[in-house]
Short mmCIF file of C-alpha atoms in Angstrom, two decimals:
data_model
loop_
_atom_site.label_atom_id
_atom_site.label_comp_id
_atom_site.label_asym_id
_atom_site.label_seq_id
_atom_site.Cartn_x
_atom_site.Cartn_y
_atom_site.Cartn_z
CA UNK A 1 49.58 81.07 124.42
CA UNK A 2 50.23 80.12 120.94
CA UNK A 3 53.35 78.64 119.10
CA UNK A 4 53.48 79.43 115.42
CA UNK A 5 55.21 75.99 113.98
CA UNK A 6 58.55 78.25 113.54
CA UNK A 7 58.19 79.71 116.94
CA UNK A 8 57.72 76.17 118.71
CA UNK A 9 59.81 74.33 115.99
CA UNK A 10 62.85 76.70 117.74
CA UNK A 11 61.79 76.62 121.32
CA UNK A 12 61.66 73.06 120.80
CA UNK A 13 65.37 72.56 118.90
CA UNK A 14 64.00 70.57 116.04
CA UNK A 15 62.99 72.01 112.72
CA UNK A 16 59.07 72.82 110.72
CA UNK A 17 59.64 70.00 108.92
CA UNK A 18 59.41 67.64 112.22
CA UNK A 19 56.42 69.59 112.65
CA UNK A 20 54.68 68.35 109.81
CA UNK A 21 56.08 65.11 109.60
CA UNK A 22 54.12 64.35 112.91
CA UNK A 23 51.06 66.19 111.83
CA UNK A 24 51.20 63.68 108.72
CA UNK A 25 51.87 60.62 110.60
CA UNK A 26 48.61 61.57 113.38
CA UNK A 27 51.33 62.25 116.52
CA UNK A 28 50.83 66.00 116.59
CA UNK A 29 48.01 67.76 114.41
CA UNK A 30 48.10 71.58 115.49
CA UNK A 31 46.36 73.39 117.74
CA UNK A 32 44.68 75.61 114.68
CA UNK A 33 44.93 76.63 110.97
CA UNK A 34 45.25 79.70 111.12
CA UNK A 35 43.13 81.86 107.74
CA UNK A 36 46.90 82.11 106.54
CA UNK A 37 47.86 79.30 106.23
CA UNK A 38 49.79 79.22 109.45
CA UNK A 39 50.07 76.18 111.77
CA UNK A 40 49.35 77.35 115.89
CA UNK A 41 50.14 75.40 119.15
CA UNK A 42 48.48 76.15 122.01
CA UNK A 43 50.26 74.27 125.77
CA UNK A 44 48.79 70.59 125.39
CA UNK A 45 49.74 70.47 121.93
CA UNK A 46 53.76 71.81 123.98
CA UNK A 47 52.91 68.67 126.14
CA UNK A 48 51.73 67.31 123.94
CA UNK A 49 55.41 67.77 121.54
CA UNK A 50 57.60 67.44 124.81
CA UNK A 51 56.16 63.12 124.90
CA UNK A 52 57.27 63.16 121.69
CA UNK A 53 60.63 64.21 121.58
CA UNK A 54 61.02 62.65 125.98
CA UNK A 55 60.17 59.10 124.06
CA UNK A 56 62.51 59.87 120.50
CA UNK A 57 65.87 60.45 123.01
CA UNK A 58 64.90 57.07 125.13
CA UNK A 59 65.32 55.68 121.86
CA UNK A 60 62.21 54.89 120.44
CA UNK A 61 60.65 54.67 117.03
CA UNK A 62 57.61 56.67 115.41
CA UNK A 63 54.91 53.42 115.26
CA UNK A 64 55.99 52.73 118.84
CA UNK A 65 55.50 56.64 120.17
CA UNK A 66 52.01 56.49 118.13
CA UNK A 67 51.21 52.88 119.78
CA UNK A 68 52.28 55.38 123.24
CA UNK A 69 49.35 58.00 122.62
CA UNK A 70 47.01 55.81 121.20
CA UNK A 71 46.95 53.83 124.55
CA UNK A 72 46.85 56.55 127.24
CA UNK A 73 42.90 57.27 128.16
CA UNK A 74 44.34 59.86 130.60
CA UNK A 75 47.14 61.65 129.96
CA UNK A 76 48.18 62.03 133.40
CA UNK A 77 48.94 58.52 134.01
CA UNK A 78 50.08 58.50 130.44
CA UNK A 79 52.76 61.30 132.30
CA UNK A 80 53.74 59.55 135.03
CA UNK A 81 53.94 56.72 133.14
CA UNK A 82 56.92 58.26 131.36
CA UNK A 83 58.08 59.30 134.73
CA UNK A 84 59.11 56.69 135.36
CA UNK A 85 60.74 55.92 132.11
CA UNK A 86 63.01 59.41 132.68
CA UNK A 87 63.95 57.30 136.39
CA UNK A 88 65.12 54.60 134.40
CA UNK A 89 67.17 56.42 132.15
CA UNK A 90 68.74 58.41 134.63
CA UNK A 91 69.31 54.98 136.35
CA UNK A 92 71.44 53.92 132.45
CA UNK A 93 73.21 57.33 132.34
CA UNK A 94 74.35 56.75 136.52
CA UNK A 95 75.79 53.20 135.62
CA UNK A 96 77.80 54.70 133.09
CA UNK A 97 79.23 56.86 135.21
CA UNK A 98 80.03 54.73 137.42
CA UNK A 99 81.65 52.16 134.61
CA UNK A 100 83.47 55.30 133.19
CA UNK A 101 84.78 56.22 137.12
CA UNK A 102 85.52 52.08 137.93
CA UNK A 103 88.07 52.36 133.76
CA UNK A 104 89.95 55.61 135.35
CA UNK A 105 90.45 54.98 138.81
CA UNK A 106 91.57 51.34 137.87
CA UNK A 107 94.01 52.90 134.86
CA UNK A 108 94.89 55.60 137.59
CA UNK A 109 95.78 52.38 140.01
CA UNK A 110 97.88 50.77 136.87
CA UNK A 111 95.80 47.82 136.62
CA UNK A 112 93.94 46.21 134.91
CA UNK A 113 89.61 47.62 134.42
CA UNK A 114 86.51 44.67 134.79
CA UNK A 115 85.53 44.32 131.04
CA UNK A 116 81.89 43.80 131.75
CA UNK A 117 82.13 46.18 134.48
CA UNK A 118 82.76 49.68 131.78
CA UNK A 119 81.14 48.26 129.93
CA UNK A 120 77.81 48.24 132.24
CA UNK A 121 75.41 50.60 131.08
CA UNK A 122 76.38 51.27 127.45
CA UNK A 123 74.22 47.45 125.55
CA UNK A 124 70.86 48.54 125.55
CA UNK A 125 71.34 52.35 124.11
CA UNK A 126 69.26 50.67 121.43
CA UNK A 127 67.47 48.42 123.77
CA UNK A 128 63.67 49.56 124.07
CA UNK A 129 63.53 50.95 119.79
CA UNK A 130 64.67 47.23 118.63
CA UNK A 131 61.51 45.83 120.92
CA UNK A 132 59.45 47.56 119.57
CA UNK A 133 59.76 47.11 116.60
CA UNK A 134 61.53 43.29 115.77
CA UNK A 135 60.92 41.73 119.14
CA UNK A 136 62.79 41.04 122.91
CA UNK A 137 64.18 38.17 121.19
CA UNK A 138 66.11 39.71 118.17
CA UNK A 139 67.61 42.91 121.10
CA UNK A 140 69.06 39.59 122.81
CA UNK A 141 69.90 37.80 120.50
CA UNK A 142 72.21 40.46 118.53
CA UNK A 143 73.31 42.38 121.44
CA UNK A 144 74.56 38.51 122.43
CA UNK A 145 76.09 38.51 119.23
CA UNK A 146 78.33 42.35 119.62
CA UNK A 147 79.16 41.59 122.67
CA UNK A 148 80.44 37.87 122.40
CA UNK A 149 83.47 40.17 119.69
CA UNK A 150 86.98 39.60 120.38
CA UNK A 151 87.82 43.96 120.56
CA UNK A 152 89.51 43.64 117.62
CA UNK A 153 86.63 42.50 115.87
CA UNK A 154 83.98 45.17 117.27
CA UNK A 155 86.90 47.58 116.07
CA UNK A 156 86.72 46.40 112.53
CA UNK A 157 83.39 46.20 112.35
CA UNK A 158 83.59 49.85 113.61
CA UNK A 159 86.16 50.82 111.46
CA UNK A 160 83.13 48.91 108.23
CA UNK A 161 80.29 51.71 109.52
CA UNK A 162 82.55 54.63 109.12
CA UNK A 163 84.01 52.92 105.69
CA UNK A 164 79.41 53.27 104.79
CA UNK A 165 78.79 56.27 105.98
CA UNK A 166 81.62 58.25 104.24
CA UNK A 167 80.88 56.29 100.97
CA UNK A 168 76.75 57.79 101.79
CA UNK A 169 78.64 61.27 102.55
CA UNK A 170 81.00 61.18 99.20
CA UNK A 171 77.54 60.14 96.95
CA UNK A 172 75.37 62.86 98.01
CA UNK A 173 78.37 65.62 98.20
CA UNK A 174 78.82 64.21 94.57
CA UNK A 175 75.36 64.89 93.48
CA UNK A 176 73.87 61.97 92.51
CA UNK A 177 69.89 60.65 92.81
CA UNK A 178 69.05 58.42 95.18
CA UNK A 179 67.78 55.44 92.43
CA UNK A 180 70.99 56.37 90.29
CA UNK A 181 73.33 53.22 90.03
CA UNK A 182 75.92 54.34 92.87
CA UNK A 183 73.33 54.84 95.92
CA UNK A 184 71.33 51.88 95.28
CA UNK A 185 75.01 50.13 95.04
CA UNK A 186 75.50 51.66 98.71
CA UNK A 187 71.85 51.26 99.08
CA UNK A 188 72.54 46.72 98.58
CA UNK A 189 75.52 46.99 100.43
CA UNK A 190 73.73 48.23 104.16
CA UNK A 191 71.20 46.46 104.22
CA UNK A 192 73.87 43.17 102.82
CA UNK A 193 76.40 45.00 106.37
CA UNK A 194 72.20 44.65 108.52
CA UNK A 195 72.24 41.19 107.57
CA UNK A 196 75.55 40.45 108.93
CA UNK A 197 73.47 41.23 112.40
CA UNK A 198 72.09 38.11 114.41
CA UNK A 199 68.52 38.59 115.49
CA UNK A 200 67.33 41.49 112.45
CA UNK A 201 65.00 40.54 109.61
CA UNK A 202 68.26 40.39 106.96
CA UNK A 203 69.63 38.26 109.44
CA UNK A 204 66.54 35.36 109.19
CA UNK A 205 64.91 36.79 105.51
CA UNK A 206 61.87 37.96 106.26
CA UNK A 207 61.40 39.52 103.28
CA UNK A 208 57.86 41.91 104.31
CA UNK A 209 60.24 42.22 107.52
CA UNK A 210 62.89 43.29 105.87
CA UNK A 211 61.32 45.91 103.96
CA UNK A 212 59.72 47.67 107.13
CA UNK A 213 63.03 47.32 108.76
CA UNK A 214 64.32 49.59 105.69
CA UNK A 215 61.48 51.97 106.02
CA UNK A 216 61.24 52.40 109.00
CA UNK A 217 64.93 52.91 109.14
CA UNK A 218 65.14 54.98 106.85
CA UNK A 219 62.35 56.95 108.32
CA UNK A 220 64.24 57.03 111.07
CA UNK A 221 67.53 58.61 109.97
CA UNK A 222 65.44 61.73 108.93
CA UNK A 223 63.70 62.27 111.76
CA UNK A 224 66.41 61.44 114.84
CA UNK A 225 69.05 64.76 114.55
CA UNK A 226 71.74 62.51 116.09
CA UNK A 227 71.28 61.18 112.56
CA UNK A 228 71.19 64.46 110.79
CA UNK A 229 74.40 64.91 111.97
CA UNK A 230 75.94 61.59 110.66
CA UNK A 231 76.04 61.54 107.12
CA UNK A 232 76.85 65.58 106.93
CA UNK A 233 73.00 67.10 107.49
CA UNK A 234 70.13 66.58 107.16
CA UNK A 235 69.67 66.60 103.83
CA UNK A 236 72.82 63.56 103.82
CA UNK A 237 70.12 61.68 105.94
CA UNK A 238 67.23 62.42 103.38
CA UNK A 239 69.32 61.13 100.46
CA UNK A 240 70.51 57.91 102.48
CA UNK A 241 66.33 57.31 104.07
CA UNK A 242 65.28 58.68 99.44
CA UNK A 243 68.49 55.95 98.37
CA UNK A 244 67.41 52.92 100.76
CA UNK A 245 63.05 53.40 100.55
CA UNK A 246 63.57 53.12 97.27
CA UNK A 247 66.71 49.73 96.98
CA UNK A 248 63.68 48.44 99.63
CA UNK A 249 60.82 47.98 97.06
CA UNK A 250 62.41 46.18 94.23
CA UNK A 251 61.78 43.90 96.51
CA UNK A 252 57.57 43.99 96.41
#
C-alpha cells in the first residue's frame, strides 16, 4: 500500500510542503517517485513520519530529530525509546492535571493555592528543545529567570511578547517585504527580545551561536503548526522566518 504526498499530508495533519522540507533536510524521503513526478510513501516511510511527528510534539527540533534517527541501529529499539519518551510526556500531563485540580479545589474552598503546586508540569514544556539546541545550562538559567519574576513582571513580559507578535502580523497584512526597513526593524526588536532571556546565545553575546539560534527559530516557526497559528497562518510564519534570517545574514 502506498499514499501520495497529498494523501499522507492530509492523514498526518500537515502540509505537503512540510513533507518536501523533511525530504530536503534528509529526515524523510519518499519511498519512490513515479514517472509522473508524484511522491509515494509506503508503510516504512509512514512509520518514520510517525516518529518524526511524535518527536516534534515532544518539543524536539529537526536537527535533534535527525541526530536521533541517524544514531539508531535498530528501528525497534528506537520505537521502544520513543514509547518511554511518550510515557514521560504522559506523566508530565498528569502533573499538570493535578496542579490545575489543586488550584480549582483551593479556590472552591476559599483558600490560597500553593504557587509551587500551581506551576508543576508547566515549566518544562520546551525543556528538551532548549537542552538539545543550547544545553542544559541554558534551560536552567532561563527557567530560574522566569520563575524568579513576580506575577506582574510575568504579565508585562507576556504583554511585550503579544505586542511583538501583533506587530509581525500587521506587517504581513500591510504587504511588507521581509527585507523591508520595517520588517528588519521588527527582526532587530525580536532579537533584542531574545537577548533579554538569560542563557540564550544572544544574551551572552555569542555571535556564531546567535546566528544559528535565530536561523533555527525561524525554521521552527515554519515547521511547527503552533507558530503558524500564532502568526495567523503559514504565510505569516514564513514572513517572520524570512525576515529573521535576512537579519541574521547582516551579522555574517
